[in-house]
PDB file of C-alpha atoms in Angstrom:
ATOM      1  CA  UNK A   1      -4.925 -10.877  -6.822  1.00  0.00           C
ATOM      2  CA  UNK A   2      -1.047 -10.963  -5.844  1.00  0.00           C
ATOM      3  CA  UNK A   3       1.306 -13.126  -6.871  1.00  0.00           C
ATOM      4  CA  UNK A   4       1.113 -15.962  -4.899  1.00  0.00           C
ATOM      5  CA  UNK A   5       4.488 -17.113  -2.181  1.00  0.00           C
ATOM      6  CA  UNK A   6       5.788 -19.522  -4.228  1.00  0.00           C
ATOM      7  CA  UNK A   7       6.255 -17.543  -7.468  1.00  0.00           C
ATOM      8  CA  UNK A   8       8.337 -15.041  -5.732  1.00  0.00           C
ATOM      9  CA  UNK A   9      11.309 -13.766  -7.394  1.00  0.00           C
ATOM     10  CA  UNK A  10      13.696 -15.274  -4.861  1.00  0.00           C
ATOM     11  CA  UNK A  11      13.800 -11.949  -2.933  1.00  0.00           C
ATOM     12  CA  UNK A  12      15.095  -9.771  -5.782  1.00  0.00           C
ATOM     13  CA  UNK A  13      14.243  -6.573  -5.656  1.00  0.00           C
ATOM     14  CA  UNK A  14      11.076  -6.011  -6.718  1.00  0.00           C
ATOM     15  CA  UNK A  15      11.230  -1.958  -6.041  1.00  0.00           C
ATOM     16  CA  UNK A  16      14.281  -0.185  -6.891  1.00  0.00           C
ATOM     17  CA  UNK A  17      14.335   3.953  -6.131  1.00  0.00           C
ATOM     18  CA  UNK A  18      17.481   4.698  -7.531  1.00  0.00           C
ATOM     19  CA  UNK A  19      19.179   9.044  -7.111  1.00  0.00           C
ATOM     20  CA  UNK A  20      16.057  10.049  -6.895  1.00  0.00           C
ATOM     21  CA  UNK A  21      15.971  14.164  -6.206  1.00  0.00           C
ATOM     22  CA  UNK A  22      12.257  16.116  -6.047  1.00  0.00           C
ATOM     23  CA  UNK A  23      12.484  19.870  -5.581  1.00  0.00           C
ATOM     24  CA  UNK A  24      10.130  22.497  -4.458  1.00  0.00           C
ATOM     25  CA  UNK A  25      11.411  25.909  -5.621  1.00  0.00           C
ATOM     26  CA  UNK A  26      15.171  26.109  -3.705  1.00  0.00           C
ATOM     27  CA  UNK A  27      13.492  23.441  -1.132  1.00  0.00           C
ATOM     28  CA  UNK A  28      15.677  19.586  -2.006  1.00  0.00           C
ATOM     29  CA  UNK A  29      12.276  17.631  -0.292  1.00  0.00           C
ATOM     30  CA  UNK A  30      14.442  14.236  -1.382  1.00  0.00           C
ATOM     31  CA  UNK A  31      18.137  14.478  -2.301  1.00  0.00           C
ATOM     32  CA  UNK A  32      20.213  11.560  -3.961  1.00  0.00           C
ATOM     33  CA  UNK A  33      17.648   8.644  -2.048  1.00  0.00           C
ATOM     34  CA  UNK A  34      17.838   5.754  -3.292  1.00  0.00           C
ATOM     35  CA  UNK A  35      16.738   2.022  -1.620  1.00  0.00           C
ATOM     36  CA  UNK A  36      15.145  -1.459  -2.991  1.00  0.00           C
ATOM     37  CA  UNK A  37      12.487  -2.852  -1.736  1.00  0.00           C
ATOM     38  CA  UNK A  38      12.603  -6.865  -2.167  1.00  0.00           C
ATOM     39  CA  UNK A  39      10.352  -8.952  -3.324  1.00  0.00           C
ATOM     40  CA  UNK A  40       8.007 -10.991  -0.926  1.00  0.00           C
ATOM     41  CA  UNK A  41       9.530  -8.647   1.929  1.00  0.00           C
ATOM     42  CA  UNK A  42       7.847  -6.005   4.218  1.00  0.00           C
ATOM     43  CA  UNK A  43       9.877  -2.953   4.329  1.00  0.00           C
ATOM     44  CA  UNK A  44       9.585   0.092   6.833  1.00  0.00           C
ATOM     45  CA  UNK A  45      10.446   4.100   5.550  1.00  0.00           C
ATOM     46  CA  UNK A  46      10.679   5.740   8.561  1.00  0.00           C
ATOM     47  CA  UNK A  47      12.277   9.060   9.626  1.00  0.00           C
ATOM     48  CA  UNK A  48      11.605  12.250  11.527  1.00  0.00           C
ATOM     49  CA  UNK A  49       8.582  14.712  10.340  1.00  0.00           C
ATOM     50  CA  UNK A  50      10.094  16.177   6.983  1.00  0.00           C
ATOM     51  CA  UNK A  51      12.452  13.825   5.774  1.00  0.00           C
ATOM     52  CA  UNK A  52      10.965  13.287   2.279  1.00  0.00           C
ATOM     53  CA  UNK A  53       9.042   9.873   3.152  1.00  0.00           C
ATOM     54  CA  UNK A  54       5.542  10.861   1.789  1.00  0.00           C
ATOM     55  CA  UNK A  55       7.595  13.104  -1.385  1.00  0.00           C
ATOM     56  CA  UNK A  56       9.593   9.358  -2.097  1.00  0.00           C
ATOM     57  CA  UNK A  57       5.772   7.447  -2.070  1.00  0.00           C
ATOM     58  CA  UNK A  58       4.429  10.300  -4.398  1.00  0.00           C
ATOM     59  CA  UNK A  59       7.432   9.864  -6.581  1.00  0.00           C
ATOM     60  CA  UNK A  60       7.035   6.229  -6.809  1.00  0.00           C
ATOM     61  CA  UNK A  61       3.454   6.389  -6.722  1.00  0.00           C
ATOM     62  CA  UNK A  62       3.349   8.379  -9.877  1.00  0.00           C
ATOM     63  CA  UNK A  63       1.256  11.280  -7.800  1.00  0.00           C
ATOM     64  CA  UNK A  64       5.012  13.393  -8.177  1.00  0.00           C
ATOM     65  CA  UNK A  65       7.633  13.586 -11.381  1.00  0.00           C
ATOM     66  CA  UNK A  66      10.858  13.517  -9.654  1.00  0.00           C
ATOM     67  CA  UNK A  67      13.638  16.275 -11.270  1.00  0.00           C
ATOM     68  CA  UNK A  68      16.324  13.319 -11.160  1.00  0.00           C
ATOM     69  CA  UNK A  69      16.770   9.778 -10.724  1.00  0.00           C
ATOM     70  CA  UNK A  70      14.836   6.808 -11.883  1.00  0.00           C
ATOM     71  CA  UNK A  71      11.915   4.356 -10.028  1.00  0.00           C
ATOM     72  CA  UNK A  72      12.095   0.687 -11.493  1.00  0.00           C
ATOM     73  CA  UNK A  73       9.060  -1.739 -10.773  1.00  0.00           C
ATOM     74  CA  UNK A  74      10.071  -5.400 -11.817  1.00  0.00           C
ATOM     75  CA  UNK A  75      12.952  -4.275 -13.713  1.00  0.00           C
ATOM     76  CA  UNK A  76      11.105  -1.724 -15.773  1.00  0.00           C
ATOM     77  CA  UNK A  77      11.526   1.692 -15.541  1.00  0.00           C
ATOM     78  CA  UNK A  78       8.399   3.216 -14.489  1.00  0.00           C
ATOM     79  CA  UNK A  79       9.578   6.809 -13.485  1.00  0.00           C
ATOM     80  CA  UNK A  80       7.126   9.625 -14.420  1.00  0.00           C
ATOM     81  CA  UNK A  81       4.145   7.134 -15.379  1.00  0.00           C
ATOM     82  CA  UNK A  82       1.164   8.340 -14.065  1.00  0.00           C
ATOM     83  CA  UNK A  83      -0.828   6.833 -10.563  1.00  0.00           C
ATOM     84  CA  UNK A  84      -3.531   4.879 -13.241  1.00  0.00           C
ATOM     85  CA  UNK A  85      -0.666   3.387 -15.204  1.00  0.00           C
ATOM     86  CA  UNK A  86       1.336   2.084 -12.077  1.00  0.00           C
ATOM     87  CA  UNK A  87      -1.978   0.773 -10.929  1.00  0.00           C
ATOM     88  CA  UNK A  88      -2.243  -1.031 -14.069  1.00  0.00           C
ATOM     89  CA  UNK A  89       1.371  -2.770 -13.682  1.00  0.00           C
ATOM     90  CA  UNK A  90       0.183  -3.732 -10.272  1.00  0.00           C
ATOM     91  CA  UNK A  91       1.452  -0.441  -7.224  1.00  0.00           C
ATOM     92  CA  UNK A  92      -1.382   0.129  -5.193  1.00  0.00           C
ATOM     93  CA  UNK A  93      -1.211   3.253  -2.850  1.00  0.00           C
ATOM     94  CA  UNK A  94      -3.182   3.506   0.129  1.00  0.00           C
ATOM     95  CA  UNK A  95      -3.057   7.163   2.754  1.00  0.00           C
ATOM     96  CA  UNK A  96      -3.002   7.684   5.694  1.00  0.00           C
ATOM     97  CA  UNK A  97      -6.151   9.463   5.765  1.00  0.00           C
ATOM     98  CA  UNK A  98      -9.135   6.497   3.995  1.00  0.00           C
ATOM     99  CA  UNK A  99     -10.364   7.357   0.949  1.00  0.00           C
ATOM    100  CA  UNK A 100     -13.620   5.191   1.045  1.00  0.00           C
ATOM    101  CA  UNK A 101     -16.639   6.101  -0.910  1.00  0.00           C
ATOM    102  CA  UNK A 102     -18.430   6.864   2.532  1.00  0.00           C
ATOM    103  CA  UNK A 103     -21.939   7.099   0.563  1.00  0.00           C
ATOM    104  CA  UNK A 104     -20.995   3.523  -0.752  1.00  0.00           C
ATOM    105  CA  UNK A 105     -21.730   0.462   0.969  1.00  0.00           C
ATOM    106  CA  UNK A 106     -19.080  -1.397   2.360  1.00  0.00           C
ATOM    107  CA  UNK A 107     -19.134  -3.810  -0.294  1.00  0.00           C
ATOM    108  CA  UNK A 108     -19.913  -1.330  -3.337  1.00  0.00           C
ATOM    109  CA  UNK A 109     -16.277  -0.211  -2.685  1.00  0.00           C
ATOM    110  CA  UNK A 110     -15.004  -3.110  -3.168  1.00  0.00           C
ATOM    111  CA  UNK A 111     -17.010  -4.391  -6.281  1.00  0.00           C
ATOM    112  CA  UNK A 112     -15.914  -0.855  -8.075  1.00  0.00           C
ATOM    113  CA  UNK A 113     -12.238  -1.231  -7.657  1.00  0.00           C
ATOM    114  CA  UNK A 114     -11.175  -3.222 -10.297  1.00  0.00           C
ATOM    115  CA  UNK A 115     -10.273  -1.693 -13.794  1.00  0.00           C
ATOM    116  CA  UNK A 116     -11.687  -2.022 -17.228  1.00  0.00           C
ATOM    117  CA  UNK A 117     -15.248  -3.589 -16.050  1.00  0.00           C
ATOM    118  CA  UNK A 118     -17.701  -4.810 -18.846  1.00  0.00           C
ATOM    119  CA  UNK A 119     -20.839  -2.466 -16.949  1.00  0.00           C
ATOM    120  CA  UNK A 120     -18.985   0.731 -17.331  1.00  0.00           C
ATOM    121  CA  UNK A 121     -19.829   0.735 -21.159  1.00  0.00           C
ATOM    122  CA  UNK A 122     -23.006   1.031 -22.181  1.00  0.00           C
ATOM    123  CA  UNK A 123     -22.941  -0.662 -25.232  1.00  0.00           C
ATOM    124  CA  UNK A 124     -21.702  -3.735 -23.504  1.00  0.00           C
ATOM    125  CA  UNK A 125     -24.032  -3.447 -21.104  1.00  0.00           C
ATOM    126  CA  UNK A 126     -26.820  -3.279 -23.816  1.00  0.00           C
ATOM    127  CA  UNK A 127     -25.827  -5.846 -26.000  1.00  0.00           C
ATOM    128  CA  UNK A 128     -23.516  -8.268 -23.839  1.00  0.00           C
ATOM    129  CA  UNK A 129     -25.381  -8.348 -20.544  1.00  0.00           C
ATOM    130  CA  UNK A 130     -24.615 -11.630 -19.774  1.00  0.00           C
ATOM    131  CA  UNK A 131     -21.573 -11.303 -19.985  1.00  0.00           C
ATOM    132  CA  UNK A 132     -21.904  -8.224 -17.892  1.00  0.00           C
ATOM    133  CA  UNK A 133     -23.898  -9.920 -15.452  1.00  0.00           C
ATOM    134  CA  UNK A 134     -21.270 -13.406 -15.277  1.00  0.00           C
ATOM    135  CA  UNK A 135     -18.504 -10.863 -14.345  1.00  0.00           C
ATOM    136  CA  UNK A 136     -20.077  -8.891 -11.532  1.00  0.00           C
ATOM    137  CA  UNK A 137     -21.229 -11.860  -9.719  1.00  0.00           C
ATOM    138  CA  UNK A 138     -17.550 -13.065 -10.031  1.00  0.00           C
ATOM    139  CA  UNK A 139     -16.902  -9.765  -8.543  1.00  0.00           C
ATOM    140  CA  UNK A 140     -19.261  -9.931  -5.799  1.00  0.00           C
ATOM    141  CA  UNK A 141     -18.158 -13.293  -4.757  1.00  0.00           C
ATOM    142  CA  UNK A 142     -14.582 -12.109  -4.592  1.00  0.00           C
ATOM    143  CA  UNK A 143     -15.810  -9.237  -2.809  1.00  0.00           C
ATOM    144  CA  UNK A 144     -17.494 -11.451   0.128  1.00  0.00           C
ATOM    145  CA  UNK A 145     -14.228 -13.482   0.328  1.00  0.00           C
ATOM    146  CA  UNK A 146     -12.337 -10.518   0.970  1.00  0.00           C
ATOM    147  CA  UNK A 147     -14.516  -9.305   3.522  1.00  0.00           C
ATOM    148  CA  UNK A 148     -14.363 -12.539   5.979  1.00  0.00           C
ATOM    149  CA  UNK A 149     -10.449 -12.736   5.150  1.00  0.00           C
ATOM    150  CA  UNK A 150     -10.768  -9.084   6.446  1.00  0.00           C
ATOM    151  CA  UNK A 151     -13.151  -9.690   9.330  1.00  0.00           C
ATOM    152  CA  UNK A 152     -15.941  -7.374   7.872  1.00  0.00           C
ATOM    153  CA  UNK A 153     -18.414  -9.897   6.842  1.00  0.00           C
ATOM    154  CA  UNK A 154     -20.915  -8.661   9.553  1.00  0.00           C
ATOM    155  CA  UNK A 155     -20.668  -4.817   8.058  1.00  0.00           C
ATOM    156  CA  UNK A 156     -20.830  -5.067   4.082  1.00  0.00           C
ATOM    157  CA  UNK A 157     -24.018  -4.059   4.016  1.00  0.00           C
ATOM    158  CA  UNK A 158     -22.947  -0.728   5.932  1.00  0.00           C
ATOM    159  CA  UNK A 159     -22.365   2.793   4.669  1.00  0.00           C
ATOM    160  CA  UNK A 160     -18.366   2.730   4.612  1.00  0.00           C
ATOM    161  CA  UNK A 161     -19.104   6.516   6.491  1.00  0.00           C
ATOM    162  CA  UNK A 162     -19.849   4.315   9.268  1.00  0.00           C
ATOM    163  CA  UNK A 163     -16.679   2.499  10.030  1.00  0.00           C
ATOM    164  CA  UNK A 164     -14.094   3.330  12.655  1.00  0.00           C
ATOM    165  CA  UNK A 165     -11.035   4.644  11.684  1.00  0.00           C
ATOM    166  CA  UNK A 166      -9.301   1.135  12.283  1.00  0.00           C
ATOM    167  CA  UNK A 167     -12.016  -0.403  10.173  1.00  0.00           C
ATOM    168  CA  UNK A 168     -11.596   1.558   7.294  1.00  0.00           C
ATOM    169  CA  UNK A 169      -7.467   0.732   6.857  1.00  0.00           C
ATOM    170  CA  UNK A 170      -9.034  -2.851   6.920  1.00  0.00           C
ATOM    171  CA  UNK A 171     -11.590  -1.728   4.052  1.00  0.00           C
ATOM    172  CA  UNK A 172      -8.668   0.239   2.206  1.00  0.00           C
ATOM    173  CA  UNK A 173      -6.319  -3.143   2.368  1.00  0.00           C
ATOM    174  CA  UNK A 174      -9.388  -5.037   1.180  1.00  0.00           C
ATOM    175  CA  UNK A 175      -9.822  -2.677  -1.642  1.00  0.00           C
ATOM    176  CA  UNK A 176      -6.450  -3.362  -2.583  1.00  0.00           C
ATOM    177  CA  UNK A 177      -6.518  -6.996  -2.672  1.00  0.00           C
ATOM    178  CA  UNK A 178      -9.528  -6.565  -5.453  1.00  0.00           C
ATOM    179  CA  UNK A 179      -6.626  -5.414  -7.620  1.00  0.00           C
ATOM    180  CA  UNK A 180      -4.097  -7.509  -9.478  1.00  0.00           C
ATOM    181  CA  UNK A 181      -1.297  -5.588  -6.858  1.00  0.00           C
ATOM    182  CA  UNK A 182       2.024  -6.859  -6.682  1.00  0.00           C
ATOM    183  CA  UNK A 183       2.897  -3.575  -4.478  1.00  0.00           C
ATOM    184  CA  UNK A 184       1.293  -2.296  -1.526  1.00  0.00           C
ATOM    185  CA  UNK A 185       2.369   0.939  -0.636  1.00  0.00           C
ATOM    186  CA  UNK A 186       0.876   1.572   2.971  1.00  0.00           C
ATOM    187  CA  UNK A 187       0.906   5.148   4.260  1.00  0.00           C
ATOM    188  CA  UNK A 188       0.932   5.134   8.028  1.00  0.00           C
ATOM    189  CA  UNK A 189      -1.647   2.471   8.335  1.00  0.00           C
ATOM    190  CA  UNK A 190      -1.766   2.131  12.033  1.00  0.00           C
ATOM    191  CA  UNK A 191      -2.192   5.817  12.129  1.00  0.00           C
ATOM    192  CA  UNK A 192      -5.381   6.494  14.134  1.00  0.00           C
ATOM    193  CA  UNK A 193      -6.231   3.638  14.811  1.00  0.00           C
ATOM    194  CA  UNK A 194      -6.845   1.775  18.779  1.00  0.00           C
ATOM    195  CA  UNK A 195      -4.445  -0.304  20.021  1.00  0.00           C
ATOM    196  CA  UNK A 196      -7.152  -2.853  19.897  1.00  0.00           C
ATOM    197  CA  UNK A 197      -8.003  -3.109  16.108  1.00  0.00           C
ATOM    198  CA  UNK A 198      -4.303  -2.012  15.631  1.00  0.00           C
ATOM    199  CA  UNK A 199      -3.022  -5.672  16.494  1.00  0.00           C
ATOM    200  CA  UNK A 200      -5.755  -6.953  13.565  1.00  0.00           C
ATOM    201  CA  UNK A 201      -4.450  -4.408  11.633  1.00  0.00           C
ATOM    202  CA  UNK A 202      -1.060  -5.721  12.001  1.00  0.00           C
ATOM    203  CA  UNK A 203      -2.687  -9.106  11.519  1.00  0.00           C
ATOM    204  CA  UNK A 204      -3.908  -8.451   7.962  1.00  0.00           C
ATOM    205  CA  UNK A 205      -0.757  -6.758   6.295  1.00  0.00           C
ATOM    206  CA  UNK A 206       1.292  -9.788   7.680  1.00  0.00           C
ATOM    207  CA  UNK A 207      -0.973 -11.975   6.235  1.00  0.00           C
ATOM    208  CA  UNK A 208      -1.394 -10.422   2.910  1.00  0.00           C
ATOM    209  CA  UNK A 209       2.665 -10.749   2.486  1.00  0.00           C
ATOM    210  CA  UNK A 210       2.968 -14.189   3.364  1.00  0.00           C
ATOM    211  CA  UNK A 211       0.439 -16.229   2.859  1.00  0.00           C
ATOM    212  CA  UNK A 212      -1.069 -14.208  -0.497  1.00  0.00           C
ATOM    213  CA  UNK A 213       2.524 -12.683  -1.856  1.00  0.00           C
ATOM    214  CA  UNK A 214       2.094  -9.299  -1.774  1.00  0.00           C
ATOM    215  CA  UNK A 215       5.407  -7.455  -1.206  1.00  0.00           C
ATOM    216  CA  UNK A 216       4.708  -4.069   1.358  1.00  0.00           C
ATOM    217  CA  UNK A 217       6.334  -0.968   2.010  1.00  0.00           C
ATOM    218  CA  UNK A 218       4.539   1.041   4.318  1.00  0.00           C
ATOM    219  CA  UNK A 219       5.483   4.574   6.054  1.00  0.00           C
ATOM    220  CA  UNK A 220       4.814   4.103  10.018  1.00  0.00           C
ATOM    221  CA  UNK A 221       5.644   6.538  13.124  1.00  0.00           C
ATOM    222  CA  UNK A 222       4.563   3.381  15.442  1.00  0.00           C
ATOM    223  CA  UNK A 223       8.014   1.844  16.033  1.00  0.00           C
ATOM    224  CA  UNK A 224       6.220  -1.106  17.671  1.00  0.00           C
ATOM    225  CA  UNK A 225       4.390  -1.510  14.371  1.00  0.00           C
ATOM    226  CA  UNK A 226       7.686  -1.627  12.625  1.00  0.00           C
ATOM    227  CA  UNK A 227       9.392  -4.080  14.521  1.00  0.00           C
ATOM    228  CA  UNK A 228       6.710  -6.372  14.613  1.00  0.00           C
ATOM    229  CA  UNK A 229       6.544  -6.534  10.663  1.00  0.00           C
ATOM    230  CA  UNK A 230       9.144  -4.797   8.950  1.00  0.00           C
ATOM    231  CA  UNK A 231      12.206  -7.535   7.961  1.00  0.00           C
ATOM    232  CA  UNK A 232      14.142  -4.017   6.680  1.00  0.00           C
ATOM    233  CA  UNK A 233      13.864  -0.377   7.742  1.00  0.00           C
ATOM    234  CA  UNK A 234      14.970   2.347   5.780  1.00  0.00           C
ATOM    235  CA  UNK A 235      15.740   5.198   7.765  1.00  0.00           C
ATOM    236  CA  UNK A 236      15.500   8.704   6.158  1.00  0.00           C
ATOM    237  CA  UNK A 237      16.512  12.461   7.111  1.00  0.00           C
ATOM    238  CA  UNK A 238      16.574  15.482   5.368  1.00  0.00           C
ATOM    239  CA  UNK A 239      15.857  13.744   1.895  1.00  0.00           C
ATOM    240  CA  UNK A 240      18.427  11.113   2.046  1.00  0.00           C
ATOM    241  CA  UNK A 241      18.856   7.375   3.145  1.00  0.00           C
ATOM    242  CA  UNK A 242      20.572   7.699   6.512  1.00  0.00           C
ATOM    243  CA  UNK A 243      20.799   4.098   7.035  1.00  0.00           C
ATOM    244  CA  UNK A 244      19.085   0.734   6.404  1.00  0.00           C
ATOM    245  CA  UNK A 245      18.624  -2.635   8.050  1.00  0.00           C
ATOM    246  CA  UNK A 246      16.944  -4.534  10.415  1.00  0.00           C
ATOM    247  CA  UNK A 247      15.084  -2.595  13.232  1.00  0.00           C
ATOM    248  CA  UNK A 248      17.643  -4.609  15.488  1.00  0.00           C
ATOM    249  CA  UNK A 249      20.450  -2.851  13.622  1.00  0.00           C
ATOM    250  CA  UNK A 250      19.210   0.560  13.417  1.00  0.00           C
ATOM    251  CA  UNK A 251      18.291   0.626  17.140  1.00  0.00           C
ATOM    252  CA  UNK A 252      22.581   0.786  17.121  1.00  0.00           C
ATOM    253  CA  UNK A 253      23.500   2.737  14.864  1.00  0.00           C
ATOM    254  CA  UNK A 254      24.439   5.488  16.766  1.00  0.00           C
ATOM    255  CA  UNK A 255      23.554   8.496  14.061  1.00  0.00           C
ATOM    256  CA  UNK A 256      19.915   7.277  14.463  1.00  0.00           C
ATOM    257  CA  UNK A 257      20.183   6.514  17.776  1.00  0.00           C
ATOM    258  CA  UNK A 258      21.183  10.011  18.639  1.00  0.00           C
ATOM    259  CA  UNK A 259      19.110  11.471  16.219  1.00  0.00           C
ATOM    260  CA  UNK A 260      15.523   9.502  16.531  1.00  0.00           C
ATOM    261  CA  UNK A 261      15.520   7.590  19.609  1.00  0.00           C
ATOM    262  CA  UNK A 262      16.828  10.300  22.209  1.00  0.00           C
ATOM    263  CA  UNK A 263      19.962   8.349  22.760  1.00  0.00           C
ATOM    264  CA  UNK A 264      18.522   5.408  24.875  1.00  0.00           C
ATOM    265  CA  UNK A 265      17.572   3.359  21.715  1.00  0.00           C
ATOM    266  CA  UNK A 266      13.677   3.764  22.633  1.00  0.00           C
ATOM    267  CA  UNK A 267      11.431   5.067  19.787  1.00  0.00           C
ATOM    268  CA  UNK A 268      10.703   8.984  20.737  1.00  0.00           C
ATOM    269  CA  UNK A 269       7.479  11.187  19.983  1.00  0.00           C
ATOM    270  CA  UNK A 270       9.852  12.583  17.351  1.00  0.00           C
ATOM    271  CA  UNK A 271       9.773   9.772  14.865  1.00  0.00           C
ATOM    272  CA  UNK A 272       7.400   9.796  11.845  1.00  0.00           C
TER     273      UNK A 272
END
């Protein structure tokens, strides 16, 4: 699983986005964007629709190659690496709409996540079957532990497609826990989740960070959730970083208040 809390690098940046630019034709979706995500932190990325948040996520996660700038992870230049290579390095990204395998059980959704399983090779399955069985049993035990952690143990044999929206978000987090992830990129973990289950989702994210050492960067439109979880908030506008600070600090920032909080310091619907 993730780096344990005591092994964190004393709050040094785990992720650095440095001068990243991404153009689509004549449109600059991201324009000279720079920010850092401190190791062991929960960092929020907010801004109005079209601010460039998802594009930045896609660049960091390898889904898009930037036209300029650098992405550094754990002091290594990972700019332009493919998603599978970044996954092996410890960057895991979730999506606003969960990507569960709806025809598989909740348990199966977790067990199939770890890469390079011995049972995937026909040769190993035939001639090294004892190790294959041992590995599969270990993965099943790990998946059961994850489901207990998430509060989804009673749903382990249910088809993933039958889960509620909030439960699917929890399952997405569980899939991340089945990897050697260090950085979780969460795309709107609160979207489509009812208020009751949102409390559970928030607590799982908090415990993943606090107790299991995951560093988290999340896009979110629910400002209450951002305020409750995030130590640092990055506000984007028109592809650029407008301001970085705590939620209390950005609520007092004149440009942020005028543009995104309706001049009142309270979140408006335009913030996403």
